[in-house]
Amino acid sequence: MTENERTDVLLEAFAGKFGPGKRARVFFAPGRVNLIGEHTDYNGGHVFPCALTIGTYGAARRRKDRRLRLYSLNFPDSWVYETSLDRLGPGLPKGWASYPAGVIHTLREKGFAIDQGLDMAVWGDIPSGSGLSSSASLEVLTGALVRSLFGLSLTNRAMALICQESENRYNGVACGIMDQFACANGREGKALFLDTGSLSCTYVPLHLDGASLVIANTNKKHSLAQSAYNDRRQECQQALAAFQRVKNIHHLCDMSPAEFEQCKEAVADPILLRRARHAVYENARTIDALQALRAGDLKRFGQLMKESHISLSRDYQVTGPELDTLASQAWKIPGCIGSRMTGGGFGGCTVSIVENKAVSEFIDRVGRAYEKEIGKKADFYVMQAGGGPRQIK
Ligand code: GLA
C-alpha cells in the first residue's frame, strides 16, 4: 500500500469514528532496528540503531473540550478509548492507548500548555511485539502530532527524553533511551551512533555495498514489561554497586574490557558478573563496529554482530531457542555477513546483513530450518534506514 493510500484509509477511519469537522493533521513516526549495542543504553554505553521506513501513521485534531478520544486501526473491532486530560494517570486508559495518553500527560507535567483534548486515530505497520519499537514509534508519533497541534517548542531530542520518561513512569517499563531517540532522530540511509551517557550522536551512512538489511521475526511476542527486562536492569545496578566499591565509575560501560578484567573479583555473584561482562564487552564491540562501518569493513561488522548475539545468549541470557535458531541458521548461509538478535530479546526479531544475491536463498533456508526446529513460521522483511517523524498532511 502506498503512503497516500494509507493516509486516505486513515483519514476515512478518522472521519468515521470522530465525525466531520476541521481537517486532521497526519504524521508518521518510524520504528527502529538496532544494529549492535544491546542492553548497553541503561549502562551508559553506546548503541547503533537506525530508524526504519515502517512505523506508525496518525491523524489528529484538537477538540474544544478536555476530552481525549483514541482509536487504532490495528484493532478495528476495538472501541474508541475515551478519557479526559483530568483523568490521566499511570497505565490509564488500559491497553495501547496508555502510550499516547502517557506522552500527553508527561508533556503536561513538564509544563507544556495542552489545555484542550484531541481526537486521534493511529495505524501502524510494525508487527507488534516484534522488538522493532512499535511503542516508541507510537510515543514519538504522539509527541510530533501534539507538538504541531499545540505549537509546542520542543526539539526531537527533548521529545525523545519525554517519551522515555513516559514509558518508564506511565507504562512501568524501565527502558533506556535508545528506542525513543532512534525513532525521533532517524535520518534516511543513516545509522545513528549514540553515546547514551552524554546523548552525543553521530550519523553514519549505512553503505552496505551490495548487501541488504534483512529482519527476521520469530513471531514469538516479547513483552518488555512482563519479561525479565526489568530484572536485567536491576542485576546491572547490583553489579555496578559492587564495582563501585573498588572503582570510581558511574556506569558499567565506563569500564573498558581491560579494566573490567582487572577488577572483576569485586563481583562475587557469577550471574551478576556475566551481566556486567556483557555490558562492558558489548559497548567495546559497538565502538569497534563504528570504525568497521566507517572503514567499509562489513566482514568485521558482521563478526561483531555474531559475537554480540553469543554474548546476549550466554552471558546476558535474553535470547531463547527462537532467536538462537534464527541467528545460528543465518550464520550458516554463505552470503550472510552478520546476524544477531535485536532489541530487548526474549522473542522479537533478528537483524542480518545479507549479500543481495543471497537474500532469497537466505530467507528460504533460514525460514525452513526455523519452521522445522521451532514449529512455526518466521517472517522476513528487507528494510532500509528511514527518517524521523514527519508531517504528511
Ligand atoms: C529495549 C529497550 C531499550 C534497550 C533495548 C536493549 O528495546 O526499550 O531501551 O534497552 O531493549 O538494547
CSV table of C-alpha atoms and ligand atoms in Angstrom, one decimal:
chain,number,residue,atom,x,y,z
A,1,MET,CA,0.0,0.0,0.0
A,2,THR,CA,1.4,3.4,-0.9
A,3,GLU,CA,1.7,6.2,1.7
A,4,ASN,CA,-1.1,8.1,0.0
A,5,GLU,CA,-3.4,5.1,0.1
A,6,ARG,CA,-2.6,4.6,3.8
A,7,THR,CA,-3.3,8.2,4.6
A,8,ASP,CA,-6.7,8.0,2.8
A,9,VAL,CA,-7.7,4.9,4.7
A,10,LEU,CA,-6.6,6.6,8.0
A,11,LEU,CA,-8.5,9.8,7.3
A,12,GLU,CA,-11.6,7.9,6.3
A,13,ALA,CA,-11.5,5.9,9.5
A,14,PHE,CA,-10.9,9.1,11.5
A,15,ALA,CA,-13.9,10.8,9.9
A,16,GLY,CA,-16.0,7.6,10.5
A,17,LYS,CA,-15.1,7.5,14.2
A,18,PHE,CA,-15.0,11.2,15.1
A,19,GLY,CA,-17.3,12.8,12.5
A,20,PRO,CA,-16.8,15.6,10.1
A,21,GLY,CA,-15.1,18.8,11.1
A,22,LYS,CA,-11.8,20.6,10.8
A,23,ARG,CA,-9.3,18.6,8.8
A,24,ALA,CA,-7.0,16.4,10.8
A,25,ARG,CA,-3.2,16.6,10.6
A,26,VAL,CA,-1.4,13.5,9.6
A,27,PHE,CA,2.0,12.5,10.8
A,28,PHE,CA,4.3,9.5,10.6
A,29,ALA,CA,6.9,8.3,13.1
A,30,PRO,CA,9.2,5.3,12.4
A,31,GLY,CA,10.2,2.1,14.2
A,32,ARG,CA,13.8,1.2,14.7
A,33,VAL,CA,16.2,-1.7,14.4
A,34,ASN,CA,19.4,-1.8,16.5
A,35,LEU,CA,22.4,-3.0,14.5
A,36,ILE,CA,24.6,-3.5,17.6
A,37,GLY,CA,24.9,-2.3,21.2
A,38,GLU,CA,22.2,-4.2,23.0
A,39,HIS,CA,21.3,-3.7,26.7
A,40,THR,CA,24.0,-1.0,26.9
A,41,ASP,CA,21.7,2.0,26.9
A,42,TYR,CA,20.9,1.8,30.6
A,43,ASN,CA,24.5,1.2,31.4
A,44,GLY,CA,25.8,4.4,30.0
A,45,GLY,CA,27.2,2.7,26.8
A,46,HIS,CA,26.9,3.1,23.1
A,47,VAL,CA,24.1,1.9,20.8
A,48,PHE,CA,24.0,1.8,17.0
A,49,PRO,CA,20.4,1.7,15.7
A,50,CYS,CA,18.7,3.1,12.6
A,51,ALA,CA,15.1,4.3,12.1
A,52,LEU,CA,13.1,2.2,9.7
A,53,THR,CA,10.7,3.1,6.8
A,54,ILE,CA,7.9,1.3,8.6
A,55,GLY,CA,6.3,2.9,11.6
A,56,THR,CA,3.1,4.4,12.8
A,57,TYR,CA,0.7,6.8,11.0
A,58,GLY,CA,-1.6,9.1,13.0
A,59,ALA,CA,-4.3,11.6,12.3
A,60,ALA,CA,-5.4,14.0,15.0
A,61,ARG,CA,-7.2,17.3,15.6
A,62,ARG,CA,-7.8,19.5,18.6
A,63,ARG,CA,-11.1,19.4,20.5
A,64,LYS,CA,-12.7,22.4,22.2
A,65,ASP,CA,-13.2,20.5,25.5
A,66,ARG,CA,-10.7,18.4,27.5
A,67,ARG,CA,-11.7,15.0,26.2
A,68,LEU,CA,-9.2,12.6,24.6
A,69,ARG,CA,-10.5,10.1,22.1
A,70,LEU,CA,-8.1,7.5,20.8
A,71,TYR,CA,-8.7,4.9,18.1
A,72,SER,CA,-6.4,2.4,16.5
A,73,LEU,CA,-7.0,0.7,13.1
A,74,ASN,CA,-4.7,-2.1,14.2
A,75,PHE,CA,-7.6,-3.2,16.4
A,76,PRO,CA,-10.5,-2.4,14.2
A,77,ASP,CA,-13.1,-4.1,16.4
A,78,SER,CA,-12.0,-2.3,19.5
A,79,TRP,CA,-13.8,0.7,20.8
A,80,VAL,CA,-12.6,4.3,20.9
A,81,TYR,CA,-10.8,4.9,24.2
A,82,GLU,CA,-12.3,8.0,25.8
A,83,THR,CA,-10.9,9.8,28.7
A,84,SER,CA,-10.1,13.4,29.7
A,85,LEU,CA,-7.0,15.4,30.4
A,86,ASP,CA,-8.1,15.4,34.0
A,87,ARG,CA,-8.3,11.7,34.3
A,88,LEU,CA,-4.8,10.6,33.2
A,89,GLY,CA,-2.5,8.7,35.4
A,90,PRO,CA,-0.1,5.7,35.2
A,91,GLY,CA,-1.4,2.9,32.9
A,92,LEU,CA,-4.7,4.7,32.0
A,93,PRO,CA,-6.6,4.0,29.9
A,94,LYS,CA,-5.7,0.3,29.7
A,95,GLY,CA,-4.1,-1.2,26.6
A,96,TRP,CA,-2.3,0.5,23.7
A,97,ALA,CA,-4.0,3.9,24.5
A,98,SER,CA,-1.9,4.3,27.6
A,99,TYR,CA,1.1,5.0,25.4
A,100,PRO,CA,-0.2,8.2,23.7
A,101,ALA,CA,-2.1,9.2,26.9
A,102,GLY,CA,1.2,8.8,28.8
A,103,VAL,CA,3.1,11.2,26.4
A,104,ILE,CA,0.3,13.8,26.7
A,105,HIS,CA,0.3,13.5,30.5
A,106,THR,CA,4.1,13.7,30.7
A,107,LEU,CA,4.2,16.8,28.4
A,108,ARG,CA,1.6,18.5,30.6
A,109,GLU,CA,3.6,17.6,33.8
A,110,LYS,CA,6.6,19.3,32.2
A,111,GLY,CA,4.5,22.4,31.9
A,112,PHE,CA,3.7,22.3,28.1
A,113,ALA,CA,0.4,24.1,27.6
A,114,ILE,CA,-2.0,21.4,26.4
A,115,ASP,CA,-5.3,22.6,27.8
A,116,GLN,CA,-7.7,21.1,25.2
A,117,GLY,CA,-8.3,17.5,24.3
A,118,LEU,CA,-7.9,15.8,21.0
A,119,ASP,CA,-9.2,13.1,18.7
A,120,MET,CA,-6.6,10.8,17.3
A,121,ALA,CA,-6.6,7.7,15.1
A,122,VAL,CA,-3.4,5.7,14.5
A,123,TRP,CA,-2.4,2.9,12.2
A,124,GLY,CA,1.0,1.1,12.5
A,125,ASP,CA,2.7,-1.2,10.1
A,126,ILE,CA,5.3,-2.5,12.6
A,127,PRO,CA,4.4,-6.0,13.7
A,128,SER,CA,3.5,-5.5,17.4
A,129,GLY,CA,5.7,-7.3,20.0
A,130,SER,CA,8.4,-7.8,17.3
A,131,GLY,CA,11.1,-5.7,19.1
A,132,LEU,CA,11.1,-3.1,16.4
A,133,SER,CA,9.8,-0.4,18.8
A,134,SER,CA,6.1,-0.1,17.9
A,135,SER,CA,5.7,1.5,21.4
A,136,ALA,CA,8.4,4.1,20.9
A,137,SER,CA,7.1,4.8,17.4
A,138,LEU,CA,3.6,5.5,18.8
A,139,GLU,CA,5.0,7.7,21.6
A,140,VAL,CA,7.1,9.7,19.2
A,141,LEU,CA,4.2,10.0,16.8
A,142,THR,CA,2.0,11.3,19.6
A,143,GLY,CA,4.8,13.8,20.6
A,144,ALA,CA,5.1,15.0,17.0
A,145,LEU,CA,1.3,15.4,16.5
A,146,VAL,CA,0.8,17.2,19.8
A,147,ARG,CA,3.7,19.5,19.2
A,148,SER,CA,2.3,20.5,15.9
A,149,LEU,CA,-1.4,20.9,17.0
A,150,PHE,CA,-0.5,22.9,20.1
A,151,GLY,CA,2.5,24.8,18.7
A,152,LEU,CA,4.9,23.4,21.4
A,153,SER,CA,8.5,24.4,21.3
A,154,LEU,CA,10.2,21.1,21.7
A,155,THR,CA,13.2,19.6,19.9
A,156,ASN,CA,13.2,15.9,18.7
A,157,ARG,CA,15.9,15.2,21.3
A,158,ALA,CA,13.8,16.6,24.2
A,159,MET,CA,10.8,14.8,22.8
A,160,ALA,CA,12.7,11.5,22.9
A,161,LEU,CA,13.5,12.1,26.6
A,162,ILE,CA,9.9,12.9,27.4
A,163,CYS,CA,8.7,9.8,25.6
A,164,GLN,CA,11.2,7.6,27.5
A,165,GLU,CA,10.2,9.2,30.8
A,166,SER,CA,6.6,8.5,29.9
A,167,GLU,CA,7.3,4.8,29.1
A,168,ASN,CA,9.2,4.5,32.4
A,169,ARG,CA,6.8,6.1,34.7
A,170,TYR,CA,3.4,5.9,32.9
A,171,ASN,CA,3.8,2.4,31.4
A,172,GLY,CA,6.1,0.9,34.0
A,173,VAL,CA,8.8,-0.2,31.5
A,174,ALA,CA,12.3,0.7,32.7
A,175,CYS,CA,13.6,1.1,29.2
A,176,GLY,CA,16.7,3.1,28.2
A,177,ILE,CA,16.8,6.0,25.8
A,178,MET,CA,17.7,4.1,22.6
A,179,ASP,CA,14.3,3.4,21.0
A,180,GLN,CA,12.7,6.8,21.5
A,181,PHE,CA,16.0,8.5,20.5
A,182,ALA,CA,16.3,6.5,17.3
A,183,CYS,CA,12.6,6.9,16.3
A,184,ALA,CA,12.7,10.7,17.0
A,185,ASN,CA,16.1,11.4,15.3
A,186,GLY,CA,16.4,8.9,12.5
A,187,ARG,CA,17.8,10.0,9.1
A,188,GLU,CA,17.3,8.3,5.8
A,189,GLY,CA,20.1,6.0,4.8
A,190,LYS,CA,21.9,6.6,8.1
A,191,ALA,CA,22.6,4.7,11.3
A,192,LEU,CA,22.9,6.6,14.5
A,193,PHE,CA,25.8,6.0,16.8
A,194,LEU,CA,24.7,7.3,20.1
A,195,ASP,CA,26.6,7.7,23.4
A,196,THR,CA,23.8,7.1,25.9
A,197,GLY,CA,25.9,8.7,28.7
A,198,SER,CA,26.2,12.1,27.0
A,199,LEU,CA,23.5,11.7,24.3
A,200,SER,CA,26.0,12.8,21.7
A,201,CYS,CA,25.1,11.3,18.4
A,202,THR,CA,26.9,10.7,15.2
A,203,TYR,CA,25.2,9.8,11.9
A,204,VAL,CA,26.9,7.2,9.8
A,205,PRO,CA,25.9,6.4,6.2
A,206,LEU,CA,24.7,2.8,6.1
A,207,HIS,CA,26.7,1.8,3.0
A,208,LEU,CA,26.0,-1.9,2.7
A,209,ASP,CA,27.7,-2.2,-0.7
A,210,GLY,CA,25.7,-4.8,-2.5
A,211,ALA,CA,24.1,-6.1,0.7
A,212,SER,CA,20.8,-5.6,2.5
A,213,LEU,CA,19.4,-5.4,5.9
A,214,VAL,CA,17.1,-8.4,6.5
A,215,ILE,CA,14.9,-8.6,9.6
A,216,ALA,CA,13.6,-12.0,10.6
A,217,ASN,CA,10.7,-12.1,13.0
A,218,THR,CA,10.5,-15.1,15.4
A,219,ASN,CA,6.7,-14.4,15.8
A,220,LYS,CA,7.2,-15.0,19.4
A,221,LYS,CA,6.0,-11.9,21.0
A,222,HIS,CA,8.1,-10.3,23.6
A,223,SER,CA,6.7,-8.1,26.3
A,224,LEU,CA,9.3,-5.9,27.9
A,225,ALA,CA,7.1,-5.1,30.9
A,226,GLN,CA,6.4,-8.8,31.8
A,227,SER,CA,9.7,-10.2,30.7
A,228,ALA,CA,13.0,-10.3,32.6
A,229,TYR,CA,13.9,-6.9,31.1
A,230,ASN,CA,13.4,-5.0,34.4
A,231,ASP,CA,15.3,-7.8,36.2
A,232,ARG,CA,18.3,-7.4,33.9
A,233,ARG,CA,18.4,-3.7,34.7
A,234,GLN,CA,18.4,-4.5,38.4
A,235,GLU,CA,21.2,-7.1,38.0
A,236,CYS,CA,23.3,-4.4,36.3
A,237,GLN,CA,22.6,-2.0,39.1
A,238,GLN,CA,23.8,-4.6,41.6
A,239,ALA,CA,26.9,-5.4,39.7
A,240,LEU,CA,27.6,-1.6,39.3
A,241,ALA,CA,27.3,-1.2,43.1
A,242,ALA,CA,29.9,-4.0,43.6
A,243,PHE,CA,32.3,-2.4,41.1
A,244,GLN,CA,31.9,1.0,42.7
A,245,ARG,CA,33.4,-0.3,45.9
A,246,VAL,CA,36.7,-0.6,44.1
A,247,LYS,CA,36.4,1.7,41.2
A,248,ASN,CA,35.2,5.3,40.6
A,249,ILE,CA,32.6,4.7,37.9
A,250,HIS,CA,29.1,6.0,37.2
A,251,HIS,CA,28.0,3.3,34.8
A,252,LEU,CA,29.2,-0.3,33.9
A,253,CYS,CA,30.1,0.9,30.5
A,254,ASP,CA,32.6,3.4,31.9
A,255,MET,CA,35.0,0.5,32.1
A,256,SER,CA,37.0,-0.9,29.2
A,257,PRO,CA,37.2,-4.7,28.9
A,258,ALA,CA,40.8,-4.5,30.3
A,259,GLU,CA,39.6,-2.5,33.4
A,260,PHE,CA,36.8,-5.0,33.8
A,261,GLU,CA,39.2,-7.9,33.8
A,262,GLN,CA,41.4,-6.1,36.3
A,263,CYS,CA,38.8,-5.6,38.9
A,264,LYS,CA,36.2,-8.4,38.2
A,265,GLU,CA,36.9,-10.0,41.6
A,266,ALA,CA,34.8,-7.2,43.1
A,267,VAL,CA,31.7,-9.1,42.0
A,268,ALA,CA,31.2,-12.3,43.9
A,269,ASP,CA,28.0,-13.4,42.3
A,270,PRO,CA,28.8,-15.2,39.0
A,271,ILE,CA,25.4,-14.3,37.4
A,272,LEU,CA,25.9,-10.6,38.1
A,273,LEU,CA,29.5,-10.8,36.7
A,274,ARG,CA,28.2,-12.3,33.5
A,275,ARG,CA,25.6,-9.5,33.1
A,276,ALA,CA,28.4,-6.9,33.6
A,277,ARG,CA,30.8,-8.7,31.3
A,278,HIS,CA,28.1,-8.5,28.5
A,279,ALA,CA,27.6,-4.8,29.0
A,280,VAL,CA,31.3,-3.9,29.0
A,281,TYR,CA,32.3,-6.0,26.1
A,282,GLU,CA,29.1,-5.1,24.1
A,283,ASN,CA,30.0,-1.5,24.5
A,284,ALA,CA,33.5,-2.1,23.2
A,285,ARG,CA,32.1,-4.1,20.2
A,286,THR,CA,29.8,-1.2,19.4
A,287,ILE,CA,32.7,1.3,19.3
A,288,ASP,CA,34.6,-1.2,17.1
A,289,ALA,CA,31.5,-1.6,14.8
A,290,LEU,CA,31.6,2.2,14.2
A,291,GLN,CA,35.2,2.0,13.0
A,292,ALA,CA,34.4,-1.0,10.9
A,293,LEU,CA,31.4,0.6,9.2
A,294,ARG,CA,33.3,3.8,8.5
A,295,ALA,CA,36.1,1.8,7.0
A,296,GLY,CA,33.7,-0.2,4.9
A,297,ASP,CA,34.8,-3.4,6.6
A,298,LEU,CA,31.5,-5.2,6.6
A,299,LYS,CA,33.1,-8.5,7.3
A,300,ARG,CA,34.4,-7.2,10.7
A,301,PHE,CA,31.0,-5.6,11.4
A,302,GLY,CA,29.3,-9.0,10.8
A,303,GLN,CA,31.8,-10.7,13.1
A,304,LEU,CA,31.0,-8.2,15.8
A,305,MET,CA,27.3,-8.9,15.3
A,306,LYS,CA,27.8,-12.6,15.8
A,307,GLU,CA,29.9,-12.0,19.0
A,308,SER,CA,27.1,-9.7,20.2
A,309,HIS,CA,24.5,-12.4,19.8
A,310,ILE,CA,26.6,-15.1,21.5
A,311,SER,CA,27.2,-12.7,24.5
A,312,LEU,CA,23.4,-11.9,24.7
A,313,SER,CA,22.7,-15.6,24.6
A,314,ARG,CA,25.3,-16.9,27.1
A,315,ASP,CA,26.1,-14.1,29.4
A,316,TYR,CA,23.0,-11.9,29.3
A,317,GLN,CA,20.6,-14.7,28.7
A,318,VAL,CA,17.9,-12.8,26.8
A,319,THR,CA,17.7,-14.9,23.6
A,320,GLY,CA,15.8,-18.2,23.9
A,321,PRO,CA,15.5,-21.0,21.3
A,322,GLU,CA,13.7,-18.9,18.7
A,323,LEU,CA,16.2,-16.2,18.4
A,324,ASP,CA,19.1,-18.6,18.8
A,325,THR,CA,17.8,-20.7,15.9
A,326,LEU,CA,17.3,-17.8,13.6
A,327,ALA,CA,20.8,-16.5,14.3
A,328,SER,CA,22.7,-19.8,14.1
A,329,GLN,CA,20.9,-20.8,10.9
A,330,ALA,CA,21.7,-17.4,9.4
A,331,TRP,CA,25.5,-17.8,10.2
A,332,LYS,CA,25.5,-20.9,8.1
A,333,ILE,CA,24.4,-19.1,4.9
A,334,PRO,CA,27.5,-18.2,2.8
A,335,GLY,CA,26.1,-14.8,1.7
A,336,CYS,CA,25.2,-13.8,5.3
A,337,ILE,CA,27.7,-11.2,6.5
A,338,GLY,CA,26.4,-11.0,10.1
A,339,SER,CA,23.3,-11.8,12.2
A,340,ARG,CA,22.1,-11.2,15.7
A,341,MET,CA,19.0,-10.6,17.9
A,342,THR,CA,17.9,-7.0,18.0
A,343,GLY,CA,16.0,-5.1,20.7
A,344,GLY,CA,15.2,-6.3,24.2
A,345,GLY,CA,15.1,-10.0,23.4
A,346,PHE,CA,13.0,-12.9,24.8
A,347,GLY,CA,11.4,-13.1,21.3
A,348,GLY,CA,11.1,-10.5,18.6
A,349,CYS,CA,13.5,-10.2,15.7
A,350,THR,CA,17.0,-10.8,14.4
A,351,VAL,CA,18.8,-8.4,12.1
A,352,SER,CA,21.1,-9.7,9.4
A,353,ILE,CA,23.3,-8.2,6.8
A,354,VAL,CA,23.0,-10.3,3.7
A,355,GLU,CA,24.5,-10.0,0.2
A,356,ASN,CA,21.8,-9.0,-2.2
A,357,LYS,CA,22.4,-12.1,-4.4
A,358,ALA,CA,21.9,-14.4,-1.4
A,359,VAL,CA,18.8,-12.8,0.1
A,360,SER,CA,16.2,-15.2,-1.4
A,361,GLU,CA,18.3,-18.2,-0.5
A,362,PHE,CA,18.7,-16.8,3.0
A,363,ILE,CA,15.0,-16.3,3.5
A,364,ASP,CA,14.2,-19.7,2.1
A,365,ARG,CA,16.8,-21.7,4.0
A,366,VAL,CA,16.6,-19.9,7.4
A,367,GLY,CA,12.8,-19.9,7.1
A,368,ARG,CA,12.7,-23.7,6.5
A,369,ALA,CA,15.2,-24.5,9.2
A,370,TYR,CA,13.3,-22.3,11.7
A,371,GLU,CA,10.0,-23.9,11.0
A,372,LYS,CA,11.5,-27.4,11.3
A,373,GLU,CA,13.1,-26.6,14.6
A,374,ILE,CA,10.6,-24.4,16.3
A,375,GLY,CA,7.3,-25.5,14.6
A,376,LYS,CA,6.1,-22.1,13.4
A,377,LYS,CA,6.9,-19.7,10.6
A,378,ALA,CA,9.2,-16.8,10.7
A,379,ASP,CA,8.5,-13.6,8.7
A,380,PHE,CA,11.2,-11.8,6.8
A,381,TYR,CA,11.4,-8.1,5.8
A,382,VAL,CA,14.1,-6.4,3.7
A,383,MET,CA,14.5,-2.9,5.2
A,384,GLN,CA,16.1,0.4,4.6
A,385,ALA,CA,17.1,3.1,7.2
A,386,GLY,CA,14.4,5.7,7.2
A,387,GLY,CA,14.0,9.3,8.6
A,388,GLY,CA,12.5,10.6,11.8
A,389,PRO,CA,8.9,11.9,12.4
A,390,ARG,CA,7.3,13.9,9.7
A,391,GLN,CA,4.1,15.6,8.7
A,392,ILE,CA,2.3,14.0,5.8
A,393,LYS,CA,-0.8,16.3,5.6
B,1,GLA,C1,14.5,-2.3,24.6
B,1,GLA,C2,14.6,-1.0,25.4
B,1,GLA,C3,15.9,-0.2,25.0
B,1,GLA,C4,17.1,-1.1,25.1
B,1,GLA,C5,16.9,-2.4,24.4
B,1,GLA,C6,18.0,-3.4,24.6
B,1,GLA,O1,14.4,-2.1,23.2
B,1,GLA,O2,13.5,-0.2,25.1
B,1,GLA,O3,16.0,0.9,25.8
B,1,GLA,O4,17.5,-1.3,26.4
B,1,GLA,O5,15.7,-3.1,24.8
B,1,GLA,O6,19.2,-2.9,24.0
